[in-house]
Short mmCIF file of C-alpha atoms in Angstrom, two decimals:
data_model
loop_
_atom_site.label_atom_id
_atom_site.label_comp_id
_atom_site.label_asym_id
_atom_site.label_seq_id
_atom_site.Cartn_x
_atom_site.Cartn_y
_atom_site.Cartn_z
CA MET A 18 0.00 0.00 0.00
CA THR A 19 1.23 3.48 -0.88
CA ALA A 20 2.02 5.94 1.89
CA PRO A 21 -1.10 8.05 2.66
CA ASP A 22 0.26 11.42 1.50
CA GLU A 23 1.57 9.97 -1.78
CA ARG A 24 -1.70 8.16 -2.39
CA ARG A 25 -3.79 11.24 -1.66
CA ASP A 26 -1.68 13.45 -3.93
CA ARG A 27 -1.87 11.08 -6.88
CA ARG A 28 -5.64 11.06 -6.85
CA GLU A 29 -6.12 14.81 -6.51
CA PRO A 30 -7.99 16.14 -9.57
CA GLY A 31 -7.06 18.92 -11.93
CA GLY A 32 -10.47 20.38 -12.73
CA ALA A 33 -14.00 20.10 -11.43
CA PRO A 34 -17.60 21.28 -11.58
CA ASP A 35 -18.96 24.36 -9.85
CA GLY A 36 -18.48 24.74 -6.12
CA VAL A 37 -14.87 23.54 -5.93
CA PHE A 38 -11.48 24.98 -6.78
CA GLY A 39 -12.47 28.48 -5.69
CA THR A 40 -9.96 29.93 -3.25
CA TYR A 41 -8.15 26.58 -3.36
CA ALA A 42 -7.11 27.30 -6.95
CA GLY A 43 -4.66 29.89 -5.65
CA PHE A 44 -2.77 27.19 -3.72
CA TYR A 45 -2.91 24.56 -6.46
CA ASP A 46 0.43 24.92 -8.23
CA ALA A 47 2.36 25.28 -4.97
CA LEU A 48 0.77 22.14 -3.55
CA TYR A 49 1.67 20.15 -6.66
CA ALA A 50 5.09 21.56 -7.45
CA ASP A 51 6.45 18.05 -6.85
CA LYS A 52 4.15 16.42 -9.42
CA ASP A 53 6.00 15.07 -12.46
CA TYR A 54 3.90 16.63 -15.21
CA ARG A 55 6.72 16.14 -17.72
CA ALA A 56 6.72 12.38 -17.20
CA GLU A 57 2.94 12.28 -17.51
CA ALA A 58 3.11 14.23 -20.77
CA ALA A 59 5.70 11.76 -22.03
CA PHE A 60 3.32 8.92 -21.13
CA LEU A 61 0.55 10.62 -23.10
CA ALA A 62 2.86 11.13 -26.07
CA ALA A 63 3.75 7.44 -26.03
CA VAL A 64 0.06 6.50 -26.02
CA PHE A 65 -0.60 8.94 -28.86
CA ALA A 66 2.22 7.46 -30.93
CA ALA A 67 0.92 3.94 -30.34
CA HIS A 68 -2.46 5.00 -31.70
CA GLY A 69 -1.29 6.95 -34.73
CA VAL A 70 -1.46 10.52 -33.39
CA PRO A 71 1.39 12.50 -34.98
CA ALA A 72 3.80 14.56 -32.86
CA GLY A 73 2.30 17.77 -34.23
CA GLY A 74 -1.26 16.58 -33.73
CA THR A 75 -4.20 18.41 -32.18
CA VAL A 76 -5.20 17.72 -28.58
CA LEU A 77 -8.17 18.78 -26.43
CA ASP A 78 -7.52 18.81 -22.67
CA LEU A 79 -10.81 18.51 -20.75
CA GLY A 80 -10.48 19.85 -17.22
CA ALA A 81 -7.12 21.46 -17.91
CA GLY A 82 -6.80 23.06 -14.47
CA THR A 83 -3.89 25.50 -14.32
CA GLY A 84 -2.66 24.22 -17.66
CA THR A 85 0.54 22.36 -16.83
CA HIS A 86 -0.29 19.17 -18.74
CA ALA A 87 -1.35 21.21 -21.77
CA LEU A 88 1.83 23.28 -21.64
CA GLU A 89 4.00 20.18 -21.38
CA LEU A 90 2.22 18.65 -24.38
CA ALA A 91 2.65 21.88 -26.33
CA GLY A 92 6.35 21.71 -25.51
CA LEU A 93 6.42 18.29 -27.18
CA GLY A 94 5.01 19.76 -30.37
CA TYR A 95 1.27 19.19 -29.98
CA ARG A 96 -1.30 21.90 -30.62
CA VAL A 97 -3.44 21.97 -27.49
CA THR A 98 -6.71 23.54 -26.40
CA GLY A 99 -7.39 23.35 -22.67
CA VAL A 100 -10.89 23.74 -21.23
CA ASP A 101 -11.83 24.20 -17.57
CA ARG A 102 -14.95 25.62 -15.93
CA ALA A 103 -13.09 27.20 -12.99
CA PRO A 104 -12.29 30.81 -14.02
CA ALA A 105 -9.42 31.05 -11.51
CA MET A 106 -7.79 27.99 -13.04
CA VAL A 107 -8.16 29.28 -16.59
CA GLU A 108 -6.71 32.66 -15.59
CA GLN A 109 -3.65 30.97 -14.11
CA ALA A 110 -3.23 28.73 -17.16
CA ARG A 111 -3.32 31.71 -19.52
CA ALA A 112 -0.78 33.59 -17.40
CA LYS A 113 1.58 30.60 -17.41
CA ALA A 114 1.25 30.24 -21.19
CA ALA A 115 1.99 33.94 -21.69
CA GLU A 116 5.00 33.79 -19.40
CA ALA A 117 6.34 30.74 -21.26
CA GLY A 118 5.68 32.30 -24.66
CA ALA A 119 3.66 29.22 -25.60
CA THR A 120 1.79 29.93 -28.82
CA ALA A 121 0.60 26.38 -29.59
CA VAL A 122 -1.77 26.26 -26.63
CA ARG A 123 -4.92 28.15 -25.67
CA PHE A 124 -7.22 27.99 -22.64
CA LEU A 125 -10.98 28.45 -22.58
CA GLU A 126 -13.70 28.38 -19.94
CA GLY A 127 -16.18 25.59 -20.46
CA ASP A 128 -18.02 22.66 -18.91
CA VAL A 129 -16.52 19.32 -19.92
CA ARG A 130 -20.05 17.92 -20.13
CA SER A 131 -21.31 20.38 -22.73
CA VAL A 132 -18.54 22.42 -24.35
CA ASP A 133 -18.57 22.37 -28.15
CA LEU A 134 -15.65 24.04 -29.90
CA GLY A 135 -16.83 23.10 -33.38
CA VAL A 136 -13.49 21.46 -34.21
CA SER A 137 -12.14 17.93 -34.60
CA VAL A 138 -8.94 16.85 -32.88
CA GLU A 139 -6.78 13.74 -32.97
CA ALA A 140 -6.60 13.20 -29.22
CA VAL A 141 -8.55 14.13 -26.10
CA VAL A 142 -7.05 13.93 -22.62
CA SER A 143 -8.46 14.46 -19.15
CA MET A 144 -5.88 14.19 -16.40
CA PHE A 145 -5.77 14.21 -12.61
CA ALA A 146 -9.11 12.41 -12.07
CA VAL A 147 -11.36 15.00 -13.72
CA VAL A 148 -13.51 12.07 -14.89
CA SER A 149 -14.10 11.11 -11.25
CA TYR A 150 -15.73 14.49 -10.63
CA GLN A 151 -18.60 13.37 -12.87
CA LEU A 152 -20.76 11.93 -10.11
CA THR A 153 -23.63 10.38 -12.07
CA ASP A 154 -23.88 8.18 -15.13
CA ALA A 155 -25.53 11.12 -16.90
CA ASP A 156 -22.53 13.34 -16.09
CA LEU A 157 -20.09 10.72 -17.34
CA ALA A 158 -22.14 10.09 -20.46
CA ALA A 159 -22.18 13.81 -21.20
CA MET A 160 -18.42 14.19 -20.70
CA PHE A 161 -17.67 11.13 -22.83
CA ALA A 162 -20.00 12.53 -25.51
CA THR A 163 -17.99 15.76 -25.44
CA ALA A 164 -14.78 13.81 -26.00
CA ARG A 165 -16.32 11.81 -28.85
CA ARG A 166 -17.86 14.91 -30.46
CA HIS A 167 -14.42 16.49 -30.80
CA LEU A 168 -12.53 13.38 -31.91
CA ARG A 169 -11.94 12.28 -35.44
CA ALA A 170 -12.79 8.65 -36.21
CA GLY A 171 -9.98 6.51 -34.85
CA GLY A 172 -8.88 9.27 -32.47
CA VAL A 173 -7.77 8.44 -28.95
CA PHE A 174 -9.20 9.50 -25.57
CA VAL A 175 -6.86 9.15 -22.57
CA PHE A 176 -7.87 9.84 -18.98
CA ASP A 177 -7.32 8.71 -15.43
CA CYS A 178 -9.77 8.13 -12.60
CA TRP A 179 -10.14 6.62 -9.15
CA HIS A 180 -10.11 2.82 -9.18
CA GLY A 181 -13.04 1.34 -7.26
CA PRO A 182 -11.42 -1.93 -6.09
CA ALA A 183 -8.48 -0.01 -4.59
CA VAL A 184 -10.67 2.57 -2.85
CA LEU A 185 -12.74 -0.16 -1.22
CA ALA A 186 -9.70 -2.25 -0.27
CA GLN A 187 -7.51 0.55 1.06
CA ARG A 188 -10.21 2.92 2.39
CA PRO A 189 -9.75 6.71 2.36
CA ALA A 190 -7.83 8.18 5.31
CA VAL A 191 -7.17 11.63 6.75
CA THR A 192 -3.92 13.02 5.31
CA SER A 193 -1.87 16.18 5.64
CA LYS A 194 0.73 17.95 3.53
CA GLU A 195 3.00 20.94 4.08
CA VAL A 196 4.79 22.88 1.34
CA ALA A 197 7.51 25.45 1.99
CA LEU A 198 7.21 28.63 -0.09
CA PRO A 199 10.16 30.55 -1.61
CA ASP A 200 9.43 33.58 0.60
CA GLY A 201 9.77 31.49 3.76
CA GLY A 202 6.05 30.96 4.21
CA CYS A 203 4.21 27.65 4.25
CA ILE A 204 1.04 26.06 2.92
CA ALA A 205 -0.49 23.37 5.13
CA ARG A 206 -3.38 21.21 3.94
CA VAL A 207 -5.48 18.66 5.81
CA ALA A 208 -7.79 16.40 3.79
CA THR A 209 -10.59 14.61 5.65
CA PRO A 210 -12.47 12.05 3.52
CA SER A 211 -15.89 10.46 3.96
CA LEU A 212 -16.74 7.29 2.01
CA ASP A 213 -20.26 6.66 0.65
CA GLU A 214 -20.27 3.10 -0.65
CA ALA A 215 -23.87 3.29 -1.85
CA ALA A 216 -23.10 6.25 -4.11
CA HIS A 217 -19.56 5.08 -5.02
CA THR A 218 -18.20 8.45 -3.89
CA VAL A 219 -15.74 9.97 -1.46
CA THR A 220 -16.29 13.50 -0.16
CA VAL A 221 -13.05 15.17 0.88
CA ALA A 222 -13.11 18.23 3.15
CA TYR A 223 -10.00 20.33 2.54
CA ASP A 224 -8.64 22.78 5.09
CA VAL A 225 -5.76 24.85 3.70
CA CYS A 226 -3.76 27.46 5.63
CA CYS A 227 -1.08 29.75 4.24
CA THR A 228 1.35 31.40 6.65
CA ASP A 229 4.11 33.92 6.04
CA ALA A 230 7.75 33.63 7.10
CA SER A 231 6.88 34.72 10.63
CA GLY A 232 4.23 32.04 10.99
CA THR A 233 1.33 34.49 10.76
CA LEU A 234 -1.78 33.18 9.02
CA VAL A 235 -2.32 35.15 5.81
CA GLU A 236 -4.95 33.06 4.03
CA HIS A 237 -7.31 30.21 4.89
CA ALA A 238 -9.57 28.14 2.63
CA GLU A 239 -12.10 25.39 3.29
CA GLU A 240 -13.64 23.44 0.41
CA SER A 241 -15.45 20.15 -0.03
CA HIS A 242 -14.81 17.95 -3.09
CA THR A 243 -16.91 14.89 -3.93
CA VAL A 244 -15.25 12.33 -6.21
CA ARG A 245 -16.61 9.13 -7.72
CA TYR A 246 -14.61 5.92 -7.91
CA LEU A 247 -15.15 3.72 -10.96
CA PHE A 248 -14.92 0.12 -12.08
CA ALA A 249 -13.69 -1.23 -15.41
CA GLU A 250 -17.05 -2.74 -16.31
CA GLU A 251 -18.98 0.53 -15.97
CA LEU A 252 -16.26 2.46 -17.80
CA GLU A 253 -16.44 0.04 -20.71
CA ARG A 254 -20.26 0.30 -20.80
CA LEU A 255 -20.37 4.09 -20.68
CA LEU A 256 -17.56 4.50 -23.19
CA ALA A 257 -19.27 2.12 -25.62
CA ALA A 258 -22.52 4.07 -25.34
CA ALA A 259 -20.61 7.25 -26.27
CA GLY A 260 -18.99 5.69 -29.34
CA PHE A 261 -15.71 4.44 -27.91
CA GLU A 262 -13.92 1.14 -27.72
CA LEU A 263 -11.96 0.54 -24.51
CA ALA A 264 -8.41 -0.08 -25.71
CA ALA A 265 -6.44 -0.33 -22.47
CA ILE A 266 -6.67 0.16 -18.73
CA GLY A 267 -3.79 -0.06 -16.26
CA PRO A 268 -2.20 1.54 -13.21
CA VAL A 269 -1.87 5.28 -13.63
CA GLY A 270 0.86 5.97 -16.18
CA ASP A 271 1.49 2.27 -16.80
CA LEU A 272 -0.47 0.16 -19.29
CA SER A 273 1.81 -2.87 -19.04
CA ARG A 274 -0.37 -4.75 -16.55
CA GLU A 275 -3.89 -5.02 -15.20
CA PRO A 276 -4.68 -2.75 -12.23
CA THR A 277 -5.03 -4.33 -8.79
CA GLU A 278 -6.42 -3.32 -5.41
CA ASN A 279 -3.09 -1.55 -4.79
CA ASP A 280 -3.63 0.88 -7.69
CA TRP A 281 -5.74 3.81 -6.48
CA ASN A 282 -5.63 5.57 -9.85
CA VAL A 283 -5.92 3.99 -13.28
CA SER A 284 -5.12 5.23 -16.76
CA VAL A 285 -7.72 4.51 -19.44
CA VAL A 286 -7.30 4.59 -23.22
CA ALA A 287 -10.33 4.54 -25.54
CA ARG A 288 -10.56 4.79 -29.33
CA ALA A 289 -13.32 6.62 -31.19
CA VAL A 290 -15.25 4.23 -33.41
#
């Protein structure tokens, strides 16, 4: 079993519906400065190559958050459009793109369940458990329909989500994380989860405090995020209904083996049919 803080951080999402990622968005990049976005982009590129997506291909990032995955993919030569419904996230993503001088990426506000850009792309991605924020079958069906609507025939859809067997075997636990800031301050986060087995969801109450170099509290945020865990059988059913064929499922970032009860997150690859 993975250490609690590592497990919690891997399953933290990168975009969500209304009511979450408000004030918390301001802490997001600092809390995940240790996340290896570059390696995850390389994983996506390898999946794209295996499914015929060219290095200069077009990619739609659903639930792009603060844009780091999209920017890493743009750095690998892809032309990327990132969509997120949290205005604070989109604002940060645009600022990061401008600072990096990234011209092959753009960020738009939009709901992953309904956005329609009127374009076709060769790949759609949705990273950091955005799919698990779709709490009902209708939400998932709508998001998968969005992915299919924007994909060319034979295009590839890659996402990750919480893995039901692992959630039930390991059980969510209270975790904490502290991050030192360059100015000597600190961000401290406590995550308190509540499991609802009937609904296949976990509601996580976040308490985040930011202190300055003297230890004085300068900002405090409390938010509640509800996330759904999923099983391979329901993913296959819902993907098929949206016009996809499930191509692969494995531990997050690793499609070489079947996921087990030790794998809290899974990566999923589907092809548009």
